[in-house]
Coordinates of C-alpha atoms in Angstrom, one line a residue:
M1 CA 12.5 12.0 15.4
G2 CA 9.3 9.8 15.9
N3 CA 9.1 6.1 15.1
R4 CA 7.0 6.8 12.0
A5 CA 9.4 9.4 10.6
K6 CA 12.3 7.1 11.3
T7 CA 10.6 4.2 9.5
F8 CA 9.8 6.5 6.6
W9 CA 13.5 7.4 6.2
I10 CA 14.6 3.8 6.5
Y11 CA 12.3 2.7 3.7
G12 CA 13.3 5.8 1.6
V13 CA 17.0 4.9 1.9
L14 CA 16.2 1.3 1.1
L15 CA 14.3 2.3 -2.0
A16 CA 17.1 4.7 -3.1
V17 CA 19.6 1.8 -2.8
L18 CA 17.4 -0.5 -4.8
L19 CA 17.1 2.1 -7.6
V20 CA 20.9 2.5 -7.8
L21 CA 21.9 -1.1 -7.5
P22 CA 21.4 -2.1 -11.2
M23 CA 23.9 0.6 -12.2
M24 CA 26.5 -1.0 -10.0
L25 CA 25.8 -4.7 -10.2
P26 CA 26.5 -7.2 -13.1
R27 CA 23.4 -8.2 -15.1
F28 CA 23.2 -11.6 -13.4
Y29 CA 22.8 -10.1 -9.9
T30 CA 20.3 -7.6 -11.2
Y31 CA 18.3 -10.5 -12.6
I32 CA 18.4 -12.4 -9.2
L33 CA 17.2 -9.3 -7.4
A34 CA 14.3 -8.9 -9.9
L35 CA 13.4 -12.6 -9.3
I36 CA 13.5 -12.0 -5.6
F37 CA 11.0 -9.1 -6.1
V38 CA 8.6 -11.3 -8.0
T39 CA 8.9 -14.1 -5.5
S40 CA 8.5 -11.7 -2.6
L41 CA 5.2 -10.4 -4.0
L42 CA 4.0 -13.9 -4.5
A43 CA 4.9 -14.9 -0.9
M44 CA 3.3 -11.7 0.5
S45 CA 0.1 -12.5 -1.4
L46 CA 0.0 -15.9 0.2
N47 CA 0.6 -14.5 3.6
I48 CA -2.6 -12.5 3.3
V49 CA -4.6 -15.7 3.7
V50 CA -2.1 -17.9 5.6
G51 CA -0.5 -15.5 8.1
H52 CA -3.2 -12.9 8.5
G53 CA -6.2 -15.0 7.7
G54 CA -5.3 -18.4 9.2
L55 CA -6.4 -20.3 6.1
F56 CA -4.6 -23.4 4.7
Q57 CA -4.0 -22.1 1.2
F58 CA -1.9 -25.0 0.1
H59 CA -2.0 -24.5 -3.7
H60 CA -1.4 -20.7 -4.1
A61 CA 0.9 -21.3 -7.1
A62 CA -2.1 -22.2 -9.3
F63 CA -3.2 -18.5 -9.2
Y64 CA 0.3 -17.4 -10.0
G65 CA 0.3 -19.6 -13.0
V66 CA -3.2 -18.4 -14.1
G67 CA -2.0 -14.8 -14.1
A68 CA 1.1 -15.7 -16.1
Y69 CA -0.7 -17.8 -18.6
T70 CA -3.5 -15.3 -19.0
F71 CA -1.0 -12.6 -19.7
V72 CA 0.8 -14.6 -22.3
L73 CA -2.3 -16.0 -24.1
T74 CA -4.1 -12.7 -24.2
L75 CA -0.9 -11.0 -25.5
T76 CA 0.0 -13.6 -28.1
K77 CA -3.2 -15.4 -29.1
A78 CA -5.8 -12.6 -28.7
G79 CA -3.4 -9.8 -29.7
L80 CA -4.5 -7.4 -27.0
P81 CA -2.3 -4.4 -26.0
M82 CA 0.2 -5.2 -23.2
W83 CA -1.3 -2.9 -20.7
L84 CA -4.8 -4.3 -21.2
C85 CA -3.3 -7.8 -20.8
F86 CA -1.6 -6.6 -17.6
I87 CA -4.9 -5.5 -16.2
V88 CA -7.0 -8.5 -17.3
S89 CA -4.6 -11.2 -16.0
P90 CA -4.8 -10.5 -12.2
I91 CA -8.5 -10.1 -12.5
I92 CA -8.8 -13.5 -14.1
A93 CA -6.6 -14.9 -11.4
A94 CA -8.9 -13.3 -8.8
A95 CA -12.0 -14.7 -10.5
V96 CA -10.5 -18.2 -10.4
G97 CA -9.6 -17.6 -6.8
F98 CA -13.2 -16.6 -6.1
L99 CA -14.6 -19.7 -7.8
I100 CA -12.2 -22.1 -5.9
G101 CA -12.5 -20.1 -2.7
W102 CA -16.3 -20.2 -2.8
F103 CA -16.2 -24.0 -2.5
C104 CA -13.2 -24.1 -0.1
V105 CA -14.4 -21.7 2.6
R106 CA -17.3 -24.0 3.3
L107 CA -14.8 -26.5 4.7
T108 CA -12.5 -26.1 7.7
S109 CA -8.8 -26.4 8.4
L110 CA -7.2 -29.3 6.6
Y111 CA -10.2 -30.1 4.4
F112 CA -9.9 -26.6 3.0
G113 CA -6.3 -27.1 2.0
M114 CA -6.9 -30.6 0.6
L115 CA -9.8 -29.4 -1.7
Q116 CA -7.7 -26.5 -2.9
I117 CA -4.8 -28.8 -3.7
S118 CA -7.2 -30.9 -5.8
L119 CA -8.8 -28.0 -7.7
G120 CA -5.4 -26.3 -8.1
S121 CA -3.9 -29.6 -9.5
L122 CA -6.8 -29.7 -12.0
I123 CA -5.7 -26.2 -13.3
W124 CA -2.2 -27.6 -13.6
A125 CA -3.4 -30.6 -15.5
I126 CA -5.3 -28.4 -18.0
A127 CA -2.2 -26.3 -18.7
F128 CA -0.1 -29.5 -19.0
R129 CA -2.5 -31.4 -21.3
W130 CA -4.0 -28.7 -23.5
Y131 CA -1.1 -28.7 -25.9
D132 CA -2.7 -26.8 -28.7
L133 CA -3.2 -23.8 -26.4
T134 CA -0.4 -23.9 -23.9
H135 CA 2.2 -26.1 -25.7
G136 CA 2.0 -28.5 -22.7
D137 CA 5.3 -29.2 -20.9
D138 CA 7.2 -27.2 -23.5
G139 CA 5.6 -24.0 -22.3
L140 CA 5.4 -20.7 -24.2
H141 CA 8.6 -18.9 -24.9
G142 CA 9.8 -15.8 -26.6
V143 CA 6.9 -13.7 -25.4
P144 CA 6.9 -10.3 -27.2
I145 CA 7.7 -7.8 -24.5
P146 CA 8.2 -4.0 -25.3
D147 CA 11.8 -3.0 -25.9
W148 CA 11.9 -0.7 -22.9
I149 CA 11.4 -3.6 -20.4
S150 CA 12.9 -6.4 -22.5
T151 CA 16.4 -5.8 -21.0
T152 CA 17.3 -7.1 -17.5
S153 CA 17.6 -3.6 -16.0
G154 CA 14.3 -2.4 -17.7
A155 CA 12.5 -5.4 -16.3
Y156 CA 14.1 -4.8 -12.9
Y157 CA 12.7 -1.2 -12.6
F158 CA 9.3 -2.3 -14.0
I159 CA 9.0 -5.0 -11.4
L160 CA 10.3 -2.8 -8.6
F161 CA 7.7 -0.2 -9.4
F162 CA 4.8 -2.6 -9.2
L163 CA 6.3 -4.4 -6.2
V164 CA 6.3 -1.1 -4.3
L165 CA 2.8 -0.3 -5.5
C166 CA 1.4 -3.7 -4.4
V167 CA 3.2 -3.7 -1.1
V168 CA 1.7 -0.2 -0.2
A169 CA -1.7 -1.5 -1.3
M170 CA -1.3 -4.7 0.8
Y171 CA -0.1 -2.6 3.8
I172 CA -3.2 -0.4 3.6
I173 CA -5.4 -3.5 3.4
H174 CA -3.5 -5.0 6.3
R175 CA -4.0 -2.0 8.6
S176 CA -7.6 -1.4 7.5
P177 CA -10.7 -2.5 9.5
F178 CA -11.0 -5.4 7.1
G179 CA -7.4 -6.5 7.7
M180 CA -7.9 -6.2 11.5
T181 CA -11.1 -8.2 11.3
L182 CA -9.3 -10.9 9.3
Q183 CA -6.6 -11.2 11.9
A184 CA -9.3 -11.5 14.6
I185 CA -10.9 -14.3 12.6
R186 CA -7.6 -16.1 12.4
D187 CA -7.2 -15.9 16.2
N188 CA -10.8 -16.9 17.1
P189 CA -13.3 -17.5 14.3
A190 CA -16.0 -18.8 16.7
R191 CA -16.0 -15.6 18.8
C192 CA -16.0 -13.4 15.7
S193 CA -19.0 -15.3 14.3
A194 CA -20.7 -14.9 17.7
V195 CA -20.4 -11.1 17.6
G196 CA -22.0 -10.9 14.1
I197 CA -19.0 -11.0 11.7
N198 CA -19.6 -12.9 8.5
V199 CA -16.5 -15.2 8.8
K200 CA -16.9 -17.0 5.4
R201 CA -17.4 -13.7 3.5
H202 CA -14.2 -12.2 5.0
Q203 CA -12.2 -15.3 4.2
L204 CA -13.5 -15.4 0.6
M205 CA -12.6 -11.7 0.2
A206 CA -9.1 -12.4 1.5
I207 CA -8.7 -15.2 -1.0
V208 CA -9.8 -13.0 -3.9
I209 CA -7.4 -10.2 -2.8
A210 CA -4.5 -12.7 -2.3
T211 CA -5.1 -14.3 -5.7
F212 CA -5.2 -10.9 -7.4
F213 CA -1.7 -10.1 -6.2
A214 CA -0.6 -13.6 -7.1
G215 CA -1.8 -12.9 -10.6
V216 CA 0.2 -9.6 -10.7
A217 CA 3.3 -11.6 -9.6
G218 CA 2.6 -14.1 -12.5
V219 CA 2.6 -11.2 -15.0
L220 CA 5.8 -9.8 -13.6
F221 CA 7.5 -13.2 -13.9
V222 CA 6.6 -13.3 -17.6
V223 CA 8.1 -9.8 -18.0
L224 CA 11.3 -11.0 -16.5
E225 CA 11.6 -14.5 -18.1
K226 CA 9.6 -13.9 -21.3
S227 CA 8.2 -17.4 -21.0
V228 CA 5.6 -19.4 -19.1
F229 CA 5.4 -23.2 -18.3
P230 CA 3.3 -25.6 -16.3
D231 CA 5.7 -25.8 -13.3
L232 CA 4.4 -22.3 -12.3
L233 CA 1.1 -24.1 -11.4
F234 CA 2.6 -27.1 -9.7
W235 CA 2.1 -28.0 -6.0
V236 CA 5.8 -28.1 -5.4
L237 CA 6.1 -24.3 -6.0
S238 CA 3.1 -23.8 -3.6
L239 CA 5.0 -25.7 -0.9
E240 CA 8.0 -23.5 -1.5
I241 CA 6.0 -20.3 -1.2
F242 CA 4.5 -21.6 2.0
I243 CA 8.0 -22.3 3.4
M244 CA 9.0 -18.7 2.5
C245 CA 6.2 -17.4 4.8
L246 CA 7.3 -19.7 7.6
L247 CA 10.9 -18.8 7.2
G248 CA 10.4 -15.0 7.2
G249 CA 7.7 -14.9 9.8
W250 CA 4.1 -15.4 8.7
F251 CA 2.6 -13.3 11.5
T252 CA 4.6 -10.3 10.3
F253 CA 3.8 -8.1 7.3
A254 CA 7.3 -8.0 5.7
G255 CA 8.5 -11.5 6.8
P256 CA 7.6 -13.2 3.5
I257 CA 10.0 -10.8 1.6
L258 CA 12.9 -12.0 3.8
G259 CA 11.8 -15.6 3.4
A260 CA 11.6 -15.2 -0.4
A261 CA 15.1 -13.6 -0.5
I262 CA 16.6 -16.4 1.6
T263 CA 15.0 -19.1 -0.5
V264 CA 15.9 -17.6 -3.9
A265 CA 19.5 -17.0 -2.7
L266 CA 19.8 -20.6 -1.5
R267 CA 18.4 -22.0 -4.7
T268 CA 20.7 -19.8 -6.8
F269 CA 24.0 -19.8 -5.0
V270 CA 23.9 -23.1 -3.1
G271 CA 22.4 -24.8 -6.2
I272 CA 25.7 -23.9 -8.1
Y273 CA 27.5 -26.4 -5.9
T274 CA 24.9 -29.1 -5.2
E275 CA 21.5 -30.1 -6.6
Y276 CA 20.5 -30.9 -3.0
W277 CA 19.9 -27.3 -2.0
T278 CA 16.4 -28.3 -0.8
L279 CA 18.0 -30.4 1.9
I280 CA 19.7 -27.3 3.3
L281 CA 16.4 -25.5 3.1
G282 CA 14.7 -28.3 4.9
V283 CA 17.2 -28.4 7.7
L284 CA 16.9 -24.6 8.0
L285 CA 13.1 -24.9 8.2
I286 CA 13.3 -27.5 10.9
L287 CA 15.5 -25.3 13.0
I288 CA 13.2 -22.4 12.5
I289 CA 10.1 -24.4 13.5
F290 CA 11.8 -25.7 16.7
F291 CA 13.8 -22.7 17.8
L292 CA 12.3 -19.7 16.0
P293 CA 8.6 -20.3 15.3
E294 CA 8.0 -16.6 14.8
G295 CA 10.4 -16.6 11.8
V296 CA 13.5 -14.4 11.2
M297 CA 11.5 -11.2 10.8
G298 CA 9.5 -12.0 14.0
L299 CA 12.8 -12.3 15.9
F300 CA 14.1 -9.1 14.5
L301 CA 10.9 -7.2 15.4
R302 CA 10.9 -8.7 18.9
K303 CA 14.5 -7.5 19.5
V304 CA 13.6 -4.0 18.1
R305 CA 10.6 -3.7 20.5
K306 CA 12.8 -4.9 23.4
H307 CA 15.4 -2.3 22.8
G308 CA 13.1 0.4 21.6

């Protein structure tokens, strides 16, 4: 059996297991798995620009929040059908990503990240202060979700379906000429520019694609939680997503999924016993940076190649 066929069977078995798990697990663990799916999609969307594009996207949570708020507001205030809201929300997130990215790509390295933090914080401030529209710090709760996805298991399957769809789409982009060019720009932007590649255009396209998928993750969060609040746009969440990419392996495709799973598990299960779960995450991250800079998934892939 070839490597491609073996990989196909592994993913097929994994998907079959994920489809069966809600029938065997208590509702709480089904909810945690669904939350991991949403967070994984968010982390993978960030990795498009950070791991594959080499950009300092320090406030990615802003686009996650834009997708979530757009979905809720178009559904509750505008009264649009749910599927139309689902389509519009990631597009609005991508449009905001384009607007912010258009300014940021003109800067380099740290200045790119600092400007994005400033503009992303402005979006958070609007959501936090515009009480008449967003209810401020209280957030918007009790979002009317159709009955067939209002249950935990219904939301789980809905989120899993779109996670698989988005991961396949991101993999196609990752392996496309555009994705390969983006990785080349990450490694040596000066050389790419010298051979005629429009570096800024490729970086802006990567930001738009990443923010679109972040918007999808924001919609799926609302489907799971039936609420939205300003913390989804806060810079602390952006830092947490960044850590997920580092933890899992930001130069790998699937690393952010593993990083998201580890982070959500720590926050959920360690948080039961202590409120200082972030201290454990911080120590773990320091160990990863010093002893495993390629991340957990990077180490796994290296071992596979070594023995394969």
